[in-house]
Short mmCIF file of C-alpha atoms and ligand atoms in Angstrom, two decimals:
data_model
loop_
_atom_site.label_atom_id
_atom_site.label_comp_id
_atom_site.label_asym_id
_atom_site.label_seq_id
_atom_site.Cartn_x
_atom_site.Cartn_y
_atom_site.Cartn_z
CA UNK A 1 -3.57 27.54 -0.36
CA UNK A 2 -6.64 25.84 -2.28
CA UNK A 3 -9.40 27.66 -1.58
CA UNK A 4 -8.03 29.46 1.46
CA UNK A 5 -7.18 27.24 4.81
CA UNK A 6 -5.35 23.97 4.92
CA UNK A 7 -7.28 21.72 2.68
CA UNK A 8 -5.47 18.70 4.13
CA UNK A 9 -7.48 19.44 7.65
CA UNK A 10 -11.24 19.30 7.88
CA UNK A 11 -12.44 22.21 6.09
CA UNK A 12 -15.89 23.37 5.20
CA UNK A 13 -15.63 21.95 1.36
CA UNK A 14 -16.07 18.36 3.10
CA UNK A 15 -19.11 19.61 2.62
CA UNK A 16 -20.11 19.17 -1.28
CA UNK A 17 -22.64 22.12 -1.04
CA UNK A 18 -20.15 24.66 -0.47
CA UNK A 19 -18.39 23.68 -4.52
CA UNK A 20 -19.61 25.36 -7.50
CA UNK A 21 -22.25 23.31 -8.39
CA UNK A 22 -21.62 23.74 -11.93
CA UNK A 23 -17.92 22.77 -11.94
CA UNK A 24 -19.13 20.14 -9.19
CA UNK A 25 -21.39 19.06 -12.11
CA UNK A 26 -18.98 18.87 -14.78
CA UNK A 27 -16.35 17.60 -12.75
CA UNK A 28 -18.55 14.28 -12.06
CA UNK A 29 -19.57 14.01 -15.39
CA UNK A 30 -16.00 13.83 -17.08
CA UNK A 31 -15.72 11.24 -14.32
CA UNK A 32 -18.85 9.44 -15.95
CA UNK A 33 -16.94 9.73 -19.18
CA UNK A 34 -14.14 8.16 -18.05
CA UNK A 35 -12.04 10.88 -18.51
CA UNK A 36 -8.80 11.24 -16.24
CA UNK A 37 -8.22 14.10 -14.19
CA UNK A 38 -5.06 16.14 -14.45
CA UNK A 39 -3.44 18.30 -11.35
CA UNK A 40 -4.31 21.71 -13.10
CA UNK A 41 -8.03 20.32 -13.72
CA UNK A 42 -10.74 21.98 -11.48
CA UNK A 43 -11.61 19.55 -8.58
CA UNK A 44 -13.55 19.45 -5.60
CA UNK A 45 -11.61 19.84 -2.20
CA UNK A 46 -12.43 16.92 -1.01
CA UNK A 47 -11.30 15.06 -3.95
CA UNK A 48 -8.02 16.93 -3.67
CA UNK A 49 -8.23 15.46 0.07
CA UNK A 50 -9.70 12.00 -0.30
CA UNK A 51 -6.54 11.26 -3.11
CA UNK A 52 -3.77 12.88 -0.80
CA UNK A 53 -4.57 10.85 1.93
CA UNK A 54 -4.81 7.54 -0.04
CA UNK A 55 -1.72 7.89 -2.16
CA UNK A 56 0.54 9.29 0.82
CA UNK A 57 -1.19 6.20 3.02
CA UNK A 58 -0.07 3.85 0.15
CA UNK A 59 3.61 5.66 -0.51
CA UNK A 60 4.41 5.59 3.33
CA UNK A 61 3.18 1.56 2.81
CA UNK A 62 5.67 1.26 0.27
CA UNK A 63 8.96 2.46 2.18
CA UNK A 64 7.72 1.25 5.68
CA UNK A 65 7.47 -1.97 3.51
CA UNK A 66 10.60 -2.48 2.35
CA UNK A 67 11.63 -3.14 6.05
CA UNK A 68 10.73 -6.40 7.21
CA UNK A 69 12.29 -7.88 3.54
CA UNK A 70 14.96 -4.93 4.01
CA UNK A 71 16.39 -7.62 6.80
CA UNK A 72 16.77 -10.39 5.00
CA UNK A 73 18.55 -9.35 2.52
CA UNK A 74 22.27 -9.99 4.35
CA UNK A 75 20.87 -13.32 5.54
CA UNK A 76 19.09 -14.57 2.31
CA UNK A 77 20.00 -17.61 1.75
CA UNK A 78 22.44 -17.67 -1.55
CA UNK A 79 23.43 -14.96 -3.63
CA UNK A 80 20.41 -15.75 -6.50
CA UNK A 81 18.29 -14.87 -3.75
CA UNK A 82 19.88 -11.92 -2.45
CA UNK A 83 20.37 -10.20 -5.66
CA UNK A 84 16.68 -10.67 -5.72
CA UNK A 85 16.01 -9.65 -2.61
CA UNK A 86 17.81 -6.24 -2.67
CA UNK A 87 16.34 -5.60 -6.27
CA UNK A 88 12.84 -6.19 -4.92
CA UNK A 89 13.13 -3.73 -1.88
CA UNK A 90 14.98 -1.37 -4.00
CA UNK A 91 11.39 -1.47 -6.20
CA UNK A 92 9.87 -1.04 -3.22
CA UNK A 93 11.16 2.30 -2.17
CA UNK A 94 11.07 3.41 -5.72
CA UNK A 95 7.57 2.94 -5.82
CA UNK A 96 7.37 5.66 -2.93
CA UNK A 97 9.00 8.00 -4.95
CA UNK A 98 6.83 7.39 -7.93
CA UNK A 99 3.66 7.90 -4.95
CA UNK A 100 4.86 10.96 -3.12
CA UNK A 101 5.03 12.52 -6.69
CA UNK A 102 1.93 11.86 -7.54
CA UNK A 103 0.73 13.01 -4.07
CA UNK A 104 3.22 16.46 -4.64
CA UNK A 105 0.84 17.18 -7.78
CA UNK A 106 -1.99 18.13 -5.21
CA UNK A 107 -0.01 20.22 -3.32
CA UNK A 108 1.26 18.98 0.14
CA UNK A 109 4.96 18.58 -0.05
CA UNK A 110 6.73 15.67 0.32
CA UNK A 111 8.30 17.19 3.69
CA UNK A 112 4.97 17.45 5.19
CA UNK A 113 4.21 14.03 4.39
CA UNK A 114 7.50 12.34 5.74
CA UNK A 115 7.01 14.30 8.59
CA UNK A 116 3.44 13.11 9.14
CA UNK A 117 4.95 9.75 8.88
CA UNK A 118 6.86 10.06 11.33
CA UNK A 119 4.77 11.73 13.96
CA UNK A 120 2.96 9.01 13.50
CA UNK A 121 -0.43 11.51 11.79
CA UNK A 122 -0.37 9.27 8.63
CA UNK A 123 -1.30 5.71 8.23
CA UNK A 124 0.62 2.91 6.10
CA UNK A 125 -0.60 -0.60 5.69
CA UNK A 126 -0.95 -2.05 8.88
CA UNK A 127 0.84 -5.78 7.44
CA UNK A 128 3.86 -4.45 7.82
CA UNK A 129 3.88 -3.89 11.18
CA UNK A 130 4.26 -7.27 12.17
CA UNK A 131 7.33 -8.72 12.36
CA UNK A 132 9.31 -11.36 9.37
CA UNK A 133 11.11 -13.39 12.02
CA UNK A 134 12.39 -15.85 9.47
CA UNK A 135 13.20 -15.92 5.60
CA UNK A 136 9.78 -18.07 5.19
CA UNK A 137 8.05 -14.89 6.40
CA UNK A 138 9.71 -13.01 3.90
CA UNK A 139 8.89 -15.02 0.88
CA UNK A 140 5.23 -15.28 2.24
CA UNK A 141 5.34 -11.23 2.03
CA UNK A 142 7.07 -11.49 -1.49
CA UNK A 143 4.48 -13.82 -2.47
CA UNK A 144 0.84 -12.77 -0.94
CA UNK A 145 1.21 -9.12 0.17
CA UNK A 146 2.60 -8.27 -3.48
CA UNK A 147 -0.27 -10.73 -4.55
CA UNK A 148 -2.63 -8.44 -2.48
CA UNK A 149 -1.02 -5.23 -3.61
CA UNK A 150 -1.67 -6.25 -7.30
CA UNK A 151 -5.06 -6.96 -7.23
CA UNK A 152 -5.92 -3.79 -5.33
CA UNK A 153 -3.64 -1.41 -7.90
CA UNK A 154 -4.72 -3.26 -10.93
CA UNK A 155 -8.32 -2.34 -10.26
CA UNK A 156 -7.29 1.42 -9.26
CA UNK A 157 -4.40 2.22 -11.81
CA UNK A 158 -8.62 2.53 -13.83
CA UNK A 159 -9.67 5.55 -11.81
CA UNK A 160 -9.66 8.93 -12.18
CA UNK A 161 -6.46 11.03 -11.28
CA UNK A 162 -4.32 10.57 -14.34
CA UNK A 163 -0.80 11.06 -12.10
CA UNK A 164 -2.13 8.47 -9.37
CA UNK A 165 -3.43 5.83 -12.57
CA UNK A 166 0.16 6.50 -14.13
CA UNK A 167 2.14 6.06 -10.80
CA UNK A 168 0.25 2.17 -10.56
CA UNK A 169 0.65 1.28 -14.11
CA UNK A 170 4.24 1.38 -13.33
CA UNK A 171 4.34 -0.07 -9.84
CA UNK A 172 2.02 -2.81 -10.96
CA UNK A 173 4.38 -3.88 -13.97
CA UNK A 174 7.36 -4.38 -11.36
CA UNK A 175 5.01 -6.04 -8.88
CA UNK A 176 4.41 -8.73 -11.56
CA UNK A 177 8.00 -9.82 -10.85
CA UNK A 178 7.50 -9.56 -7.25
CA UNK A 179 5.28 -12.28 -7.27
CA UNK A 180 6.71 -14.42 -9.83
CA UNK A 181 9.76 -14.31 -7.36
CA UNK A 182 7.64 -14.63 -3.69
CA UNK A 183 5.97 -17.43 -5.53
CA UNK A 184 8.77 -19.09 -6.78
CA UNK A 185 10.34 -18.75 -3.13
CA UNK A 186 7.36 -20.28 -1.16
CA UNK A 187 7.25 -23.39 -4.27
CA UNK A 188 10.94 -23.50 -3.01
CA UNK A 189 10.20 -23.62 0.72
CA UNK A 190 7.22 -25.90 -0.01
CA UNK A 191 8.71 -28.44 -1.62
CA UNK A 192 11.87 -28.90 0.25
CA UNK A 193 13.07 -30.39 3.37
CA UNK A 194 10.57 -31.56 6.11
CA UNK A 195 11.68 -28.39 8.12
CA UNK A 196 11.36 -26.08 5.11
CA UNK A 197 7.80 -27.00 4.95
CA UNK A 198 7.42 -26.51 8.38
CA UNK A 199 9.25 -23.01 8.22
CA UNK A 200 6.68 -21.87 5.24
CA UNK A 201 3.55 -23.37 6.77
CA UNK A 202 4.30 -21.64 9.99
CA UNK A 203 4.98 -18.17 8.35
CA UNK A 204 1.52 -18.84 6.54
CA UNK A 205 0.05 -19.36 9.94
CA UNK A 206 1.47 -16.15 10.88
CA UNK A 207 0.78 -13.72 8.34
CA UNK A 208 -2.85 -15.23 7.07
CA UNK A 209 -4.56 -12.76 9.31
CA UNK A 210 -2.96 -9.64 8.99
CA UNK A 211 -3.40 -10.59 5.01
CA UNK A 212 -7.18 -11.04 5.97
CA UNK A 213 -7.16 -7.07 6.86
CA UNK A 214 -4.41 -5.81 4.49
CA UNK A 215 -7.30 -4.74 1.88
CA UNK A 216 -9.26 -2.68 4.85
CA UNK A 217 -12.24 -2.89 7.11
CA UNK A 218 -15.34 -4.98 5.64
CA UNK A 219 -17.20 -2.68 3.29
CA UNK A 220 -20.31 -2.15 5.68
CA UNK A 221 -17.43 -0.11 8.52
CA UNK A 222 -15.40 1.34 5.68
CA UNK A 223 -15.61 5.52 6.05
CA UNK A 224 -13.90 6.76 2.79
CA UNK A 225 -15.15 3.53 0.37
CA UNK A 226 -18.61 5.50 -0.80
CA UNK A 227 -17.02 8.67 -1.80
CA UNK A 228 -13.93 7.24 -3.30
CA UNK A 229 -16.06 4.88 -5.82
CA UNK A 230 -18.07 7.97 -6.39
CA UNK A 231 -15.21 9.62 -8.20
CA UNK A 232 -13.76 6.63 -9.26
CA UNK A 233 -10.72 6.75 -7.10
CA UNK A 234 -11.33 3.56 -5.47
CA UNK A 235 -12.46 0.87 -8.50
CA UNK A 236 -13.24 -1.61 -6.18
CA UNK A 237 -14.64 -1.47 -2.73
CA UNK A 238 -12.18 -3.46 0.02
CA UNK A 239 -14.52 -6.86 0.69
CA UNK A 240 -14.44 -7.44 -3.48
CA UNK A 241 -10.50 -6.90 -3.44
CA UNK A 242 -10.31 -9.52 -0.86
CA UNK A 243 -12.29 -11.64 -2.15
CA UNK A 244 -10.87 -11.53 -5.85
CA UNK A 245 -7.65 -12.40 -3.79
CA UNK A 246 -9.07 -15.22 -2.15
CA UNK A 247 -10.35 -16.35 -5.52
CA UNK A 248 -6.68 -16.27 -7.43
CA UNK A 249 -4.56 -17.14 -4.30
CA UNK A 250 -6.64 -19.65 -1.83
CA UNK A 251 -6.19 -22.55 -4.53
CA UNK A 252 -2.84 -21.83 -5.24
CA UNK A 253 -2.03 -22.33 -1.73
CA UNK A 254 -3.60 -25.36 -1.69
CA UNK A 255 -1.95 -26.69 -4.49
CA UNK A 256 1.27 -26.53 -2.36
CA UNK A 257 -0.18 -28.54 -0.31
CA UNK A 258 -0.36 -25.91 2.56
CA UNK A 259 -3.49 -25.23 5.06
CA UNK A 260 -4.43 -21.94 5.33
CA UNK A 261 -5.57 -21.17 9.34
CA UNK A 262 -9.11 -20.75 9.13
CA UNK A 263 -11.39 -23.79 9.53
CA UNK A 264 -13.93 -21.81 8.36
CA UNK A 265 -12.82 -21.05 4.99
CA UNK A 266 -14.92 -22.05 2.10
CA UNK A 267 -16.37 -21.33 -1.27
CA UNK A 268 -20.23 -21.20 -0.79
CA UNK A 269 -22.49 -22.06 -3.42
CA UNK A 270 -23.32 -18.83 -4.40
CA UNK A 271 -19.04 -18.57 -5.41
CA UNK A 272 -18.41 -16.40 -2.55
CA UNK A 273 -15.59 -17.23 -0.27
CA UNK A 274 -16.97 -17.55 3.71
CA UNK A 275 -14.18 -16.81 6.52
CA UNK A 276 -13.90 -16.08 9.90
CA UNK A 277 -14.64 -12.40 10.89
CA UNK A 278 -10.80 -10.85 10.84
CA UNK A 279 -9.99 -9.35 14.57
CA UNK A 280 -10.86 -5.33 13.44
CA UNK A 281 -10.08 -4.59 16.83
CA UNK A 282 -6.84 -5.73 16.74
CA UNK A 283 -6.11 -3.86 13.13
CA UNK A 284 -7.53 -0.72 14.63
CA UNK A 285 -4.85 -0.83 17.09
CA UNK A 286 -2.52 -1.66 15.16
CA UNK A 287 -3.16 0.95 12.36
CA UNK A 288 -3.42 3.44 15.40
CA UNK A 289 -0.03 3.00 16.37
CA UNK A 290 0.35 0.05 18.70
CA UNK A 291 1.10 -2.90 16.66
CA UNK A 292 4.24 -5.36 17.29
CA UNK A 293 6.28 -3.01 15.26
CA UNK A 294 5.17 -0.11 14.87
CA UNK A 295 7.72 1.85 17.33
CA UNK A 296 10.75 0.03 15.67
CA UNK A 297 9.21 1.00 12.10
CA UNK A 298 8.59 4.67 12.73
CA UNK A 299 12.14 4.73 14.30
CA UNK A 300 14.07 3.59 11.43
CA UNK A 301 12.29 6.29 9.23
CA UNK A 302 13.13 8.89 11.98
CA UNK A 303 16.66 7.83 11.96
CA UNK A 304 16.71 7.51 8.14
CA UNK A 305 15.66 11.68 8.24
CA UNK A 306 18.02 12.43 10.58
CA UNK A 307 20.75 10.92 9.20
CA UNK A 308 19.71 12.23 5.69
CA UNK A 309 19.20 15.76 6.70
CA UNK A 310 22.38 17.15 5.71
CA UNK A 311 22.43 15.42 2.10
CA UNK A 312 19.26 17.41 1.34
CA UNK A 313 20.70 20.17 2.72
CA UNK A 314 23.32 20.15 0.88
CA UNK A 315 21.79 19.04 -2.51
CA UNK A 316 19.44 22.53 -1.59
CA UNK A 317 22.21 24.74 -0.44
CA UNK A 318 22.91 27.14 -3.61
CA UNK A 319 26.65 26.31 -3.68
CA UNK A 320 25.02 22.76 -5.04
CA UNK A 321 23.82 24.04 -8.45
CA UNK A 322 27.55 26.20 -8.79
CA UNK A 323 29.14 24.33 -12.46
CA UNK A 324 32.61 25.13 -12.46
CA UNK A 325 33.32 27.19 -15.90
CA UNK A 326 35.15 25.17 -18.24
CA UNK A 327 38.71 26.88 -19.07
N1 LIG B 401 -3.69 -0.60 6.75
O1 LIG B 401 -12.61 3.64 4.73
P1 LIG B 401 -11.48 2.71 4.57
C1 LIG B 401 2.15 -2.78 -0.74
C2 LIG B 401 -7.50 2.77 7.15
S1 LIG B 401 1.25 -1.35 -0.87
C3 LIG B 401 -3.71 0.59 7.37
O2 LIG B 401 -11.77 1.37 3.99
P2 LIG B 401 -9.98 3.47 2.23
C4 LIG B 401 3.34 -2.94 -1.63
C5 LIG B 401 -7.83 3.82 6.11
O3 LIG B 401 -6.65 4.45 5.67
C6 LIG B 401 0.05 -1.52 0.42
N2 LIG B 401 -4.79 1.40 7.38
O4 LIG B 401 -10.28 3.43 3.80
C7 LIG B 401 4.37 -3.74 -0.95
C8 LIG B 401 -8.77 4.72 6.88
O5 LIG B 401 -8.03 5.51 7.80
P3 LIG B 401 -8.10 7.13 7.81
C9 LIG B 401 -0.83 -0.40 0.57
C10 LIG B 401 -5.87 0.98 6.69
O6 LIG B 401 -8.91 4.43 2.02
C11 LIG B 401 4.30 -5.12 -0.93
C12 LIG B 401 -9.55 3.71 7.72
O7 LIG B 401 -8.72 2.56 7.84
N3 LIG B 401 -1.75 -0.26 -0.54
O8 LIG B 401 1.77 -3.57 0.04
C13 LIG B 401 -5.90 -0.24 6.00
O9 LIG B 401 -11.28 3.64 1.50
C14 LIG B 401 5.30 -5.88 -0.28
C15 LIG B 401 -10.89 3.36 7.12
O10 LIG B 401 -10.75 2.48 6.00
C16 LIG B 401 -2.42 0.89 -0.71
O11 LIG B 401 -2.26 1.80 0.06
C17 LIG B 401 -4.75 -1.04 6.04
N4 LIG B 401 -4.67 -2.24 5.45
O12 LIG B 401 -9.48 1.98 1.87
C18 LIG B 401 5.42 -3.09 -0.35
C19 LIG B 401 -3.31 0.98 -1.93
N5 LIG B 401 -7.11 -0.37 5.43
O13 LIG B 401 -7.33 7.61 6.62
C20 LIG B 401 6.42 -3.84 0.28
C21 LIG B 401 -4.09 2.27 -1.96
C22 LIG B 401 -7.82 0.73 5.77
O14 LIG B 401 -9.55 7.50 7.75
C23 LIG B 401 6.37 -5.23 0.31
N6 LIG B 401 -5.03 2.36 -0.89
N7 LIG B 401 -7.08 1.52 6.53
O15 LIG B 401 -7.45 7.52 9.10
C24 LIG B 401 -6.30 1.83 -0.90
O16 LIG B 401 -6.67 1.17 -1.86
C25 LIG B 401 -7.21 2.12 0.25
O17 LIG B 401 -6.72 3.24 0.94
C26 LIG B 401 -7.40 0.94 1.25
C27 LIG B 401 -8.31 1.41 2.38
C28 LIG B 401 -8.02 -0.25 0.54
C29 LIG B 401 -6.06 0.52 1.87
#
């Protein structure tokens, strides 16, 4: 379609010599400008690629992560809670909607992408496949992996593609509540019985190190990072997102009182936070397709399709759009 070819595959425009290097030219210097690109705009294919993959990588995040919360919310604990539980998921998958349309403006349909998803070709953020065996680990999701999610959208809803910049604006202005609400859940937990503490310390323990990875490989193995900040996709490469998040969240942990589960974890003198070296092998698997969850995840989407199928085909079917005259 663009260009000839599948530009979703690997095609020759990977390659930046084979663009116009005029419109190549004025392309990047818009960028420079800080000028937003629209969907009818003139971009390069990889671009086109480098954004499809990231925003259908973050949508798929968003409704893959609305399941381990998702299962709390018959067993929250008081009907506050659960209210806010089921309004917070409910953001959640709305955000995917909000992502796959943006994604839709470059051209792969949102079919392809679901079923990408669940053929397991597309990535989504490997944190959620790990499981929330208790309500603690469900606040400590509301509360850091929102916290996480922020400070990497804040940075990008900057960049370039106008529908992708709109999209976060958005999803960051709900995620503000998200946090307010994980936070004032693990305050909650903190502060509580003997055994609540317990409950949120040990979620903590849990979730610390997929948290370590949620914002992506160190930048020194990162593939996409260089091209991404070229074009001012990516506003901030994955080792400063982590450690802006170590910056705004590490003392607020501490305040709680809580330990996070890395002896090694310190502010040097330089202000940069030191930490033990995440386990990349273990995220590679896990992003591959073999983490704790990952089989149970991709089957509730499958099941969610299936059992969907004959709404859509029924919302499609021509007989949908018949208005009865009025008499
Ligand atoms: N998980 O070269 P890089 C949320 C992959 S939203 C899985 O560094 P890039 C809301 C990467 O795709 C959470 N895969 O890649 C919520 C690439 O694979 P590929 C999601 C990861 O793109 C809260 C390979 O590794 N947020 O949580 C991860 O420059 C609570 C090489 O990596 C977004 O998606 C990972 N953590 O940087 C919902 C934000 N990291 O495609 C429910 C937008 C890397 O070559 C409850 N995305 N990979 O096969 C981004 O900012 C970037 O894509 C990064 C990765 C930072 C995620």
């Amino acid at each position: 379609m663009y260009g000839g070819g599948n530009v979703f595959e690997a095609t020759k425009f990977d390659d930046l010599q084979q663009e116009d290097p005029v419109l190549l030219a004025e392309f990047e210097a818009r960028i420079a400008r800080g000028e937003k690109i629209e969907p009818n705009d003139w971009m390069p294919q990889l671009y086109r690629k480098q954004l499809v993959r990231m925003i259908e990588q973050h949508a798929h995040s968003e409704i893959i992560g609305a399941l381990p919360e998702g299962t709390w919310i018959t067993r929250a604990p008081g009907f506050r809670r659960k209210l806010a539980q089921m309004a917070k998921v409910q953001d959640e998958v709305g955000h995917a909607q909000l992502l796959y349309s943006a994604a839709e403006t470059l051209g792969k349909t949102r079919e392809q992408m679901l079923t990408d998803l669940i053929n397991g070709k597309s990535k989504y953020s490997n944190v959620f496949n790990y499981p929330a065996f208790t309500w603690a680990d469900s606040n400590i999701i509301s509360w850091l992996i929102d916290a996480g999610a922020i400070v990497n959208q804040m940075a990008n809803a900057k960049g370039s593609y106008g529908p992708y910049c709109r999209a976060l604006d958005r999803i960051c202005a709900e995620e503000a509540f998200h946090l307010k609400y994980g936070h004032d859940a693990v305050v909650h937990m903190a502060t509580g019985s003997p055994v609540q503490r317990q409950m949120i310390q040990e979620a903590l323990n849990r979730w610390w190190p997929p948290i370590m990875t949620f914002f992506g490989p160190s930048d020194k193995m990162s593939t996409h990072t260089e091209t991404l900040m070229r074009w001012k996709v990516k506003m901030a490469s994955n080792d400063a997102c982590r450690q802006q998040f170590l910056d705004m969240y590490v003392p607020k942990i501490w305040e709680l009182g809580l330990t996070v589960p890395d002896a090694k974890l310190r502010k040097n003198e330089e202000g940069v936070w030191e930490y033990t070296e995440p386990d990349w092998d273990e995220f590679k698997r896990v992003i591959n397709g073999d983490g704790p969850c990952n089989a149970e995840r991709l089957a509730v989407r499958r099941s969610a399709e299936e059992r969907g199928a004959w709404v859509r085909r029924a919302l499609l079917s021509p007989k949908a759009s018949y208005v009865r005259p009025l008499a």
